[in-house]
Coordinates of C-alpha atoms in Angstrom, one line a residue:
M1 CA -29.2 -9.8 22.0
T2 CA -27.5 -10.5 25.2
R3 CA -24.3 -12.4 25.1
R4 CA -22.4 -14.1 27.9
G5 CA -18.9 -13.8 26.4
G6 CA -16.5 -15.4 24.1
G7 CA -13.1 -17.0 24.3
A8 CA -11.1 -20.1 24.6
G9 CA -14.1 -22.5 24.2
V10 CA -12.4 -25.5 25.6
L11 CA -10.5 -26.3 28.7
V12 CA -7.0 -25.1 28.0
L13 CA -5.2 -25.4 31.3
S14 CA -4.3 -28.5 33.2
L15 CA -4.0 -27.8 36.9
A16 CA -2.6 -30.1 39.5
L17 CA -4.7 -29.0 42.5
L18 CA -3.0 -30.3 45.5
A19 CA -3.3 -27.7 48.1
G20 CA -6.1 -26.7 50.4
A21 CA -9.0 -28.9 49.5
P22 CA -10.6 -30.4 52.5
A23 CA -11.3 -34.2 52.5
V24 CA -15.0 -33.6 53.0
A25 CA -17.3 -30.6 52.3
E26 CA -16.7 -28.0 54.9
E27 CA -18.4 -24.7 55.7
P28 CA -16.1 -21.7 54.9
R29 CA -15.3 -19.6 58.0
A30 CA -14.6 -15.8 58.2
G31 CA -11.6 -14.3 59.9
G32 CA -7.8 -14.4 60.1
V33 CA -4.9 -12.9 58.4
L34 CA -3.6 -14.7 55.3
K35 CA 0.2 -14.3 54.8
A36 CA 1.5 -14.9 51.3
A37 CA 5.2 -15.0 50.6
M38 CA 6.0 -13.4 47.3
I39 CA 9.1 -13.3 45.2
G40 CA 9.8 -9.7 45.9
E41 CA 8.3 -6.2 45.6
P42 CA 6.0 -5.4 42.7
P43 CA 7.4 -2.7 40.4
S44 CA 4.0 -0.8 40.5
L45 CA 0.5 -1.1 41.9
D46 CA -0.9 0.4 38.7
L47 CA -2.3 -2.5 36.7
H48 CA -2.5 -0.4 33.5
W49 CA 1.2 0.4 33.8
T50 CA 3.0 -3.0 33.8
T51 CA 2.7 -6.6 32.6
A52 CA 4.6 -7.8 35.7
V53 CA 2.7 -10.8 36.9
I54 CA 3.3 -10.0 40.6
T55 CA 1.5 -6.6 40.1
Q56 CA -1.6 -8.5 38.7
Q57 CA -1.5 -11.2 41.4
I58 CA -1.7 -8.6 44.2
T59 CA -3.9 -5.9 42.7
W60 CA -6.7 -7.9 41.1
H61 CA -8.0 -8.5 44.7
V62 CA -8.5 -4.7 44.7
Y63 CA -9.4 -3.8 41.1
E64 CA -12.0 -5.4 38.9
T65 CA -12.6 -5.6 35.1
L66 CA -15.8 -5.6 33.0
Y67 CA -15.2 -9.3 32.2
T68 CA -13.2 -12.2 33.7
Y69 CA -12.5 -15.8 33.0
D70 CA -14.6 -18.9 33.9
R71 CA -12.9 -22.1 34.8
N72 CA -12.3 -23.0 31.2
Y73 CA -10.9 -19.5 30.4
N74 CA -13.9 -18.2 28.5
A75 CA -14.8 -14.5 29.0
I76 CA -17.8 -14.0 31.4
P77 CA -19.3 -10.8 32.8
L78 CA -17.9 -9.4 36.1
L79 CA -18.7 -5.6 36.4
V80 CA -21.3 -5.8 33.6
E81 CA -24.7 -7.5 33.4
G82 CA -23.9 -8.3 29.8
H83 CA -23.7 -6.6 26.4
T84 CA -25.5 -6.3 23.1
L85 CA -23.9 -6.3 19.6
G86 CA -25.0 -3.9 16.9
D87 CA -23.8 -2.4 13.6
R88 CA -22.9 -5.9 12.2
G89 CA -20.7 -6.6 15.1
R90 CA -18.9 -3.3 15.3
T91 CA -20.7 -1.8 18.3
Y92 CA -20.6 -3.3 21.8
T93 CA -23.1 -1.8 24.3
F94 CA -22.2 -2.8 27.8
R95 CA -24.7 -2.6 30.7
L96 CA -23.0 -2.1 34.0
R97 CA -24.2 -3.8 37.2
R98 CA -26.0 -1.3 39.4
G99 CA -25.1 -0.6 43.0
V100 CA -21.4 -1.5 42.7
R101 CA -19.3 0.7 44.9
F102 CA -15.6 1.7 44.9
H103 CA -13.6 1.5 48.1
N104 CA -14.0 5.3 48.5
G105 CA -17.8 4.8 48.7
K106 CA -18.6 6.2 45.3
E107 CA -20.9 4.2 43.0
L108 CA -19.5 2.9 39.8
T109 CA -20.8 4.7 36.7
S110 CA -20.1 4.7 33.0
A111 CA -17.9 7.8 33.4
D112 CA -15.4 5.7 35.4
V113 CA -15.5 3.0 32.7
V114 CA -14.9 5.4 29.9
A115 CA -12.0 7.1 31.7
S116 CA -10.4 3.8 32.7
L117 CA -10.7 2.0 29.4
S118 CA -9.4 5.1 27.5
R119 CA -6.3 5.2 29.8
W120 CA -5.8 1.4 29.4
G121 CA -5.9 1.8 25.6
R122 CA -3.2 4.5 25.8
M123 CA -0.9 2.8 28.4
A124 CA -1.3 -1.0 28.6
T125 CA 0.3 -3.4 26.2
P126 CA -2.9 -5.3 25.5
G127 CA -4.9 -2.1 25.6
K128 CA -2.8 -0.5 22.8
A129 CA -3.3 -3.6 20.7
V130 CA -7.1 -3.5 21.2
W131 CA -7.3 0.2 20.6
R132 CA -5.9 -0.2 17.0
N133 CA -9.5 -1.4 16.3
V134 CA -11.4 1.1 18.5
E135 CA -13.1 4.0 16.8
G136 CA -14.7 5.5 19.9
L137 CA -16.0 5.0 23.4
E138 CA -19.1 6.7 24.8
A139 CA -21.1 6.9 28.1
K140 CA -24.7 6.5 26.9
D141 CA -26.2 6.9 30.4
P142 CA -24.8 6.3 33.9
S143 CA -25.1 2.6 33.5
T144 CA -24.4 2.1 29.7
V145 CA -21.2 2.3 27.7
A146 CA -20.9 1.9 24.0
M147 CA -17.6 0.9 22.3
Y148 CA -17.4 1.4 18.5
L149 CA -15.0 -0.7 16.6
K150 CA -13.6 -0.2 13.1
E151 CA -14.2 -3.9 12.3
P152 CA -15.8 -6.8 14.2
S153 CA -13.6 -8.5 16.7
G154 CA -13.2 -12.2 17.6
A155 CA -11.2 -11.4 20.7
L156 CA -12.5 -8.1 22.4
L157 CA -14.1 -9.8 25.4
M158 CA -11.1 -11.9 26.0
A159 CA -9.0 -8.8 26.1
L160 CA -11.4 -7.1 28.6
A161 CA -11.3 -10.3 30.7
R162 CA -7.5 -10.5 30.8
P163 CA -6.1 -10.1 34.3
N164 CA -2.4 -9.3 33.4
N165 CA -2.0 -5.6 32.5
G166 CA -5.7 -5.7 32.6
A167 CA -8.5 -3.2 31.8
A168 CA -9.0 -2.4 35.5
I169 CA -11.8 0.1 36.3
Y170 CA -10.6 2.9 38.5
P171 CA -12.6 5.9 39.7
K172 CA -12.6 8.7 37.1
E173 CA -11.1 11.2 39.4
I174 CA -8.1 9.0 40.0
V175 CA -7.6 8.5 36.3
D176 CA -7.8 12.2 35.7
A177 CA -5.4 13.0 38.4
A178 CA -2.8 10.5 37.2
G179 CA -3.0 11.2 33.5
D180 CA -0.3 9.0 31.9
Q181 CA 1.7 8.9 35.1
Q182 CA 1.3 6.0 37.6
I183 CA -1.7 6.3 39.8
S184 CA -1.0 7.1 43.5
Q185 CA -4.3 6.0 45.0
F186 CA -5.2 2.3 44.8
V187 CA -9.0 2.2 44.7
G188 CA -11.1 -0.4 43.0
T189 CA -14.4 -2.3 43.4
G190 CA -12.9 -5.7 44.5
P191 CA -13.6 -7.8 47.5
Y192 CA -10.4 -6.5 49.2
R193 CA -9.3 -2.9 49.6
F194 CA -5.8 -1.5 49.7
V195 CA -4.7 -0.5 53.2
E196 CA -1.0 0.2 53.1
H197 CA 2.3 -0.6 51.5
K198 CA 5.4 -0.8 53.7
P199 CA 8.3 -1.4 51.2
D200 CA 10.3 -4.6 51.9
R201 CA 7.8 -5.5 54.7
Y202 CA 4.3 -6.1 53.2
I203 CA 1.3 -4.9 51.2
K204 CA -1.8 -5.1 53.3
L205 CA -5.3 -5.6 52.0
A206 CA -8.5 -5.8 54.1
R207 CA -11.9 -7.1 53.4
F208 CA -14.2 -4.5 51.8
K209 CA -17.3 -4.7 53.9
D210 CA -19.5 -3.0 51.2
Y211 CA -18.4 -5.3 48.4
V212 CA -21.3 -6.0 46.0
A213 CA -20.8 -9.6 44.9
R214 CA -22.4 -11.1 41.8
P215 CA -25.5 -13.1 42.6
D216 CA -24.5 -16.1 40.6
G217 CA -22.4 -18.9 42.1
P218 CA -18.5 -19.0 41.9
E219 CA -17.3 -20.0 38.4
G220 CA -13.6 -19.9 37.7
F221 CA -12.5 -16.3 38.5
G222 CA -16.1 -15.1 38.1
G223 CA -19.4 -15.4 39.8
K224 CA -19.8 -14.7 43.5
R225 CA -16.5 -13.5 45.2
T226 CA -16.4 -13.7 48.9
A227 CA -13.6 -12.2 51.1
W228 CA -13.5 -14.7 53.9
V229 CA -10.2 -13.6 55.5
D230 CA -10.0 -10.3 57.3
E231 CA -6.7 -9.3 55.8
I232 CA -4.1 -10.4 53.3
L233 CA -0.5 -9.6 53.7
F234 CA 1.6 -10.0 50.6
I235 CA 5.1 -10.2 52.0
P236 CA 8.3 -9.9 49.8
V237 CA 10.6 -12.9 50.5
P238 CA 13.2 -12.9 47.7
D239 CA 15.0 -16.0 49.0
V240 CA 13.2 -19.1 47.8
A241 CA 14.6 -21.3 50.7
V242 CA 13.1 -18.8 53.2
R243 CA 9.8 -18.8 51.4
L244 CA 9.6 -22.6 51.6
A245 CA 10.8 -22.8 55.2
G246 CA 8.3 -20.1 56.2
V247 CA 5.4 -22.3 54.9
E248 CA 6.8 -25.4 56.5
T249 CA 7.0 -23.7 59.9
G250 CA 3.6 -22.0 59.6
E251 CA 4.9 -18.4 59.3
Y252 CA 3.3 -18.1 55.9
H253 CA 0.2 -19.8 54.5
Y254 CA 1.4 -19.6 50.9
A255 CA 4.6 -19.3 48.9
Q256 CA 5.1 -19.0 45.2
Q257 CA 7.9 -19.9 42.8
I258 CA 9.4 -22.8 44.8
K259 CA 12.3 -24.8 43.3
Q260 CA 10.9 -27.7 41.4
D261 CA 13.7 -30.0 42.6
Q262 CA 12.0 -29.7 46.1
F263 CA 8.8 -31.4 44.9
E264 CA 9.4 -34.8 46.4
R265 CA 10.6 -33.4 49.7
I266 CA 7.5 -31.1 49.9
R267 CA 5.2 -34.1 49.4
A268 CA 6.5 -35.6 52.6
M269 CA 6.1 -32.4 54.7
A270 CA 3.3 -32.5 57.3
G271 CA 0.8 -29.7 57.0
V272 CA 2.1 -28.5 53.6
A273 CA 0.7 -29.3 50.1
P274 CA 2.4 -28.6 46.8
G275 CA 0.5 -27.1 43.9
V276 CA 1.6 -27.5 40.3
I277 CA 0.6 -25.1 37.6
K278 CA 0.9 -26.7 34.1
P279 CA 1.5 -24.9 31.9
A280 CA 2.6 -21.7 33.6
G281 CA 4.3 -20.1 30.7
W282 CA 7.4 -20.1 28.5
S283 CA 10.9 -19.0 29.5
T284 CA 12.5 -16.5 27.1
A285 CA 15.3 -14.0 26.5
V286 CA 13.8 -10.8 25.1
L287 CA 16.2 -9.1 22.6
N288 CA 16.2 -5.4 22.0
H289 CA 14.9 -4.6 18.5
K290 CA 15.0 -0.9 19.1
Q291 CA 18.6 0.0 19.9
G292 CA 22.0 -1.6 20.0
L293 CA 23.5 -4.9 18.8
M294 CA 20.3 -6.8 18.5
T295 CA 18.9 -4.5 15.9
D296 CA 21.0 -6.6 13.5
R297 CA 18.9 -9.6 12.5
R298 CA 22.0 -11.7 11.8
I299 CA 23.2 -11.3 15.4
R300 CA 19.7 -12.3 16.7
Q301 CA 19.7 -15.3 14.4
A302 CA 23.2 -16.3 15.6
F303 CA 21.9 -16.0 19.2
Q304 CA 19.0 -18.3 18.4
A305 CA 21.1 -20.8 16.3
A306 CA 23.7 -21.3 19.1
L307 CA 21.4 -22.5 21.8
D308 CA 20.7 -26.0 23.1
M309 CA 17.5 -25.7 25.1
E310 CA 17.5 -29.0 27.0
P311 CA 20.4 -28.1 29.4
I312 CA 19.1 -24.5 29.6
M313 CA 15.7 -25.7 30.8
A314 CA 17.2 -28.5 33.0
A315 CA 19.3 -25.9 34.9
G316 CA 16.3 -23.6 35.4
F317 CA 13.7 -26.2 36.4
G318 CA 15.6 -29.2 37.7
H319 CA 12.9 -31.8 37.8
R320 CA 12.1 -33.1 34.3
A321 CA 8.4 -33.1 35.1
F322 CA 8.4 -29.3 35.3
Y323 CA 9.5 -28.3 31.8
R324 CA 9.4 -29.4 28.2
V325 CA 11.4 -28.3 25.1
D326 CA 8.7 -27.3 22.6
P327 CA 8.6 -24.6 19.8
S328 CA 4.9 -23.7 20.0
L329 CA 4.1 -20.2 21.3
M330 CA 0.7 -21.5 22.6
H331 CA 0.9 -24.6 24.8
V332 CA 0.1 -28.2 23.7
E333 CA -2.8 -28.1 26.2
Q334 CA -4.3 -25.4 24.0
A335 CA -5.2 -27.7 21.2
Q336 CA -7.0 -25.1 19.2
W337 CA -3.8 -23.0 19.0
Y338 CA -0.9 -25.4 19.3
S339 CA 1.4 -25.5 16.3
T340 CA 5.0 -26.5 15.4
V341 CA 5.3 -24.3 12.4
G342 CA 8.8 -22.7 12.3
A343 CA 10.2 -25.5 14.5
E344 CA 13.2 -25.9 12.3
L345 CA 14.6 -22.7 13.7
Y346 CA 14.0 -23.6 17.4
N347 CA 16.6 -25.5 19.5
Q348 CA 19.0 -25.6 16.5
R349 CA 22.2 -26.4 18.5
N350 CA 24.3 -25.2 15.6
P351 CA 27.5 -23.4 16.7
A352 CA 28.9 -23.3 13.1
K353 CA 25.8 -21.5 11.8
A354 CA 26.0 -19.1 14.7
Q355 CA 29.6 -18.3 14.1
K356 CA 29.0 -17.8 10.4
L357 CA 26.2 -15.3 11.1
L358 CA 28.3 -13.4 13.6
K359 CA 31.1 -13.1 11.0
E360 CA 28.7 -11.9 8.4
A361 CA 27.4 -9.3 10.8
G362 CA 30.9 -8.0 11.6
Y363 CA 30.5 -8.8 15.3
T364 CA 33.8 -8.1 17.1
G365 CA 33.1 -9.0 20.7
Q366 CA 31.0 -6.1 21.9
P367 CA 29.4 -7.0 25.2
V368 CA 25.8 -8.2 25.2
R369 CA 24.2 -6.6 28.2
W370 CA 21.7 -9.2 29.6
I371 CA 19.7 -8.3 32.7
T372 CA 18.3 -11.1 34.8
T373 CA 17.2 -11.8 38.3
R374 CA 17.5 -14.4 41.0
E375 CA 14.1 -13.5 42.5
Y376 CA 12.8 -15.9 39.8
E377 CA 15.7 -18.3 40.2
W378 CA 15.0 -20.1 36.9
M379 CA 15.5 -16.9 35.0
Y380 CA 19.0 -16.6 36.3
K381 CA 19.9 -20.2 35.7
N382 CA 18.4 -20.2 32.2
A383 CA 20.6 -17.1 31.5
L384 CA 23.7 -18.6 33.1
V385 CA 23.7 -21.7 30.9
A386 CA 22.7 -19.8 27.8
K387 CA 25.6 -17.4 28.5
Q388 CA 28.1 -20.4 28.5
Q389 CA 26.7 -21.6 25.2
L390 CA 26.7 -18.2 23.6
E391 CA 30.3 -17.4 24.7
A392 CA 31.4 -20.8 23.2
V393 CA 30.5 -19.4 19.7
G394 CA 32.0 -16.0 20.2
F395 CA 29.5 -13.9 22.0
R396 CA 30.6 -11.8 25.0
I397 CA 27.9 -11.8 27.6
D398 CA 27.7 -9.2 30.3
L399 CA 25.2 -10.8 32.7
Q400 CA 23.7 -8.2 35.1
V401 CA 21.7 -9.6 38.0
V402 CA 19.2 -7.3 39.7
D403 CA 16.0 -7.6 41.7
W404 CA 12.8 -8.1 39.7
A405 CA 11.3 -4.7 40.3
T406 CA 14.6 -3.1 39.0
L407 CA 14.6 -5.3 35.9
V408 CA 11.0 -4.3 35.1
Q409 CA 11.9 -0.6 35.5
R410 CA 15.1 -0.9 33.5
R411 CA 13.7 -2.9 30.6
N412 CA 11.6 0.2 29.6
K413 CA 14.8 2.1 28.7
P414 CA 16.2 0.6 25.5
E415 CA 19.6 2.3 25.9
L416 CA 20.4 0.2 29.0
W417 CA 20.2 -3.4 27.7
D418 CA 20.5 -5.8 24.8
A419 CA 18.6 -8.8 26.4
F420 CA 16.5 -9.5 29.5
S421 CA 15.1 -12.6 31.1
T422 CA 11.4 -13.1 31.6
G423 CA 8.6 -15.6 31.2
I424 CA 5.6 -15.2 29.0
T425 CA 2.8 -16.5 31.2
F426 CA -0.1 -18.6 30.1
N427 CA -2.6 -16.7 28.0
P428 CA -5.7 -18.1 26.5
E429 CA -5.9 -15.5 23.6
P430 CA -3.0 -15.3 21.2
A431 CA -4.0 -12.0 19.7
Y432 CA -2.9 -10.2 22.9
N433 CA 0.0 -12.5 23.8
T434 CA 2.7 -10.3 25.4
G435 CA 5.4 -12.4 23.7
V436 CA 4.6 -11.0 20.3
Q437 CA 3.5 -7.5 21.0
C438 CA 5.3 -4.5 19.3
N439 CA 4.6 -2.1 22.1
W440 CA 6.1 -4.1 24.9
P441 CA 9.8 -3.9 25.9
G442 CA 11.9 -5.6 23.2
W443 CA 9.8 -3.7 20.7
W444 CA 9.5 -6.5 18.1
C445 CA 7.7 -4.5 15.4
H446 CA 7.4 -6.2 12.1
E447 CA 5.0 -5.0 9.4
D448 CA 3.8 -8.5 8.3
K449 CA 3.6 -9.7 11.9
E450 CA 1.5 -6.7 12.9
R451 CA -0.8 -7.4 10.0
W452 CA -1.4 -11.0 10.9
L453 CA -1.8 -10.2 14.6
D454 CA -4.5 -7.7 13.8
A455 CA -6.1 -10.3 11.6
V456 CA -6.2 -12.8 14.4
A457 CA -7.9 -10.3 16.7
R458 CA -10.6 -9.4 14.2
E459 CA -11.3 -12.8 12.6
T460 CA -14.1 -14.8 14.2
D461 CA -13.7 -18.2 12.3
P462 CA -11.6 -20.5 14.5
R463 CA -9.8 -22.2 11.6
K464 CA -8.9 -19.0 9.9
R465 CA -7.7 -17.6 13.2
K466 CA -5.3 -20.5 13.7
A467 CA -3.9 -20.2 10.2
M468 CA -3.3 -16.5 10.8
W469 CA -1.6 -17.2 14.2
E470 CA 0.7 -19.7 12.5
K471 CA 1.9 -16.9 10.2
V472 CA 2.9 -14.9 13.3
Q473 CA 4.7 -17.9 14.7
V474 CA 6.7 -18.5 11.5
L475 CA 7.8 -14.8 11.6
F476 CA 8.7 -15.1 15.3
Y477 CA 11.4 -17.6 14.5
E478 CA 12.5 -16.1 11.2
D479 CA 13.0 -12.7 12.6
V480 CA 13.9 -13.8 16.1
G481 CA 11.1 -11.8 17.8
R482 CA 12.2 -13.3 21.2
V483 CA 14.2 -16.4 22.0
K484 CA 12.0 -19.1 23.5
F485 CA 13.8 -21.6 25.7
G486 CA 10.9 -23.9 26.6
D487 CA 7.7 -24.3 28.5
Y488 CA 7.8 -24.3 32.3
F489 CA 5.4 -25.5 35.0
S490 CA 5.4 -23.7 38.4
L491 CA 5.5 -25.1 41.9
E492 CA 3.9 -23.4 44.8
V493 CA 3.1 -24.5 48.3
A494 CA 0.3 -23.8 50.8
R495 CA -0.5 -24.7 54.3
K496 CA -3.2 -27.3 54.4
E497 CA -5.4 -25.0 56.6
L498 CA -5.7 -22.7 53.5
R499 CA -9.0 -24.0 52.2
G500 CA -10.8 -23.4 48.9
F501 CA -7.5 -22.5 47.2
R502 CA -6.7 -23.7 43.7
S503 CA -3.3 -23.3 41.9
T504 CA -3.5 -21.1 38.9
P505 CA -1.1 -18.7 37.2
E506 CA -3.2 -15.8 38.2
L507 CA -3.4 -16.5 42.0
N508 CA -6.5 -15.5 43.8
F509 CA -7.5 -15.5 47.5
W510 CA -11.2 -14.6 47.3
N511 CA -13.4 -17.6 48.1
V512 CA -10.5 -18.9 50.2
W513 CA -10.6 -19.3 54.0
L514 CA -8.4 -20.4 56.9
A515 CA -9.3 -23.5 58.9
P516 CA -7.9 -23.8 62.4
A517 CA -4.3 -25.1 62.3
R518 CA -3.8 -28.6 63.7

């Protein structure tokens, strides 16, 4: 039996597509250099190594996965023709597309897939979660791979389709050379190939002339991918005002993470279009469950009890249309997952409770080392207002401001911090939601939570899956897995000559072309 994929099942993401669409149908044109202003440098170009969104946004033009998402965030084949299910749902047999080539000229085979997926299962946050249910992986012939599961899974294909920290397929020899260290050669099968990285200047990609596109038409992130522009330059521009000014003057074609309070001004700009991503994710402080002050649950609960989320979110996102105060770990747009269980412990605004918990914990003013960044300006502003509220109940906050790449490096060392700022980006599949994983920095490992999370991944009945996910959300607030501030919606801008572009959290530039500037 051949299956197309499984996943979200309904449209879960509401996008305000404002940039790049021509008024009438227009033929795409090849050529040009697309310049994208990014918030900074990626911490790595190894997609297996990090959940940093900027790494995914750049590298998934280079690397590809077995599956990807359609427009409604269902899993659909990318590097595979399809799969069959056997052994009562415990064996997936994947048939690879023939003739797909890596950027080094080598043809993709099952040996590359087995090596890459095995490494992903050892190193990546979602990969480790998936691998708890994997019994084995086997190359049956050069074009066939079998994955043997301990139990049937309701979420495997969604995990293989996930872009962030995704199951990218690298050449086997590159996997073997890297082992569990970061890869040093950036070779994939995508429509663009890596050319060079000049730190603090740009990452250059170029069209891969031997790219083997799928024969089916474009569909979401899948179907036929065409590299219309000759080159893409991802340029680190940490100052948000410079990013916006650069698009306004035509220096850049695209800029991400624009301040939401600039929305009305951008709408009046000639030649520039705003794009709104709703939802983009939820803003959070990740507490250190492995080492230091935050291993005491009473101190975590005091942290959570003290906070008033409305001013925290208002400071970070300015324009009321770009955030909401909401307890659900999956967004209201994801009706099949949305839930308010545990909400009584969210946005408590209870200083007396916080002070009582701190007293019970014997807290005597030890500094809480909180690392944040201004490259995502909202992270810094969220942290700044939360700091004021926490200090009002007796916490002492040592706010450490670094660039994003440093934050991502530092958060892997539990001895260096007590809290860090981040956003948990939109994810259509809760079983692999980074915000609740044990093996991700913060290391929220909880026996009951792990049991329910595994159950969500393995169950196939949608109603049972939601009930299991709600168990996870209740524990999230009781044990203070992380501290959710609220949902946020991102603002980005593009030149109007950037055509075919649609605003999504993932950011893709294939099937996008440059019209002549007017």
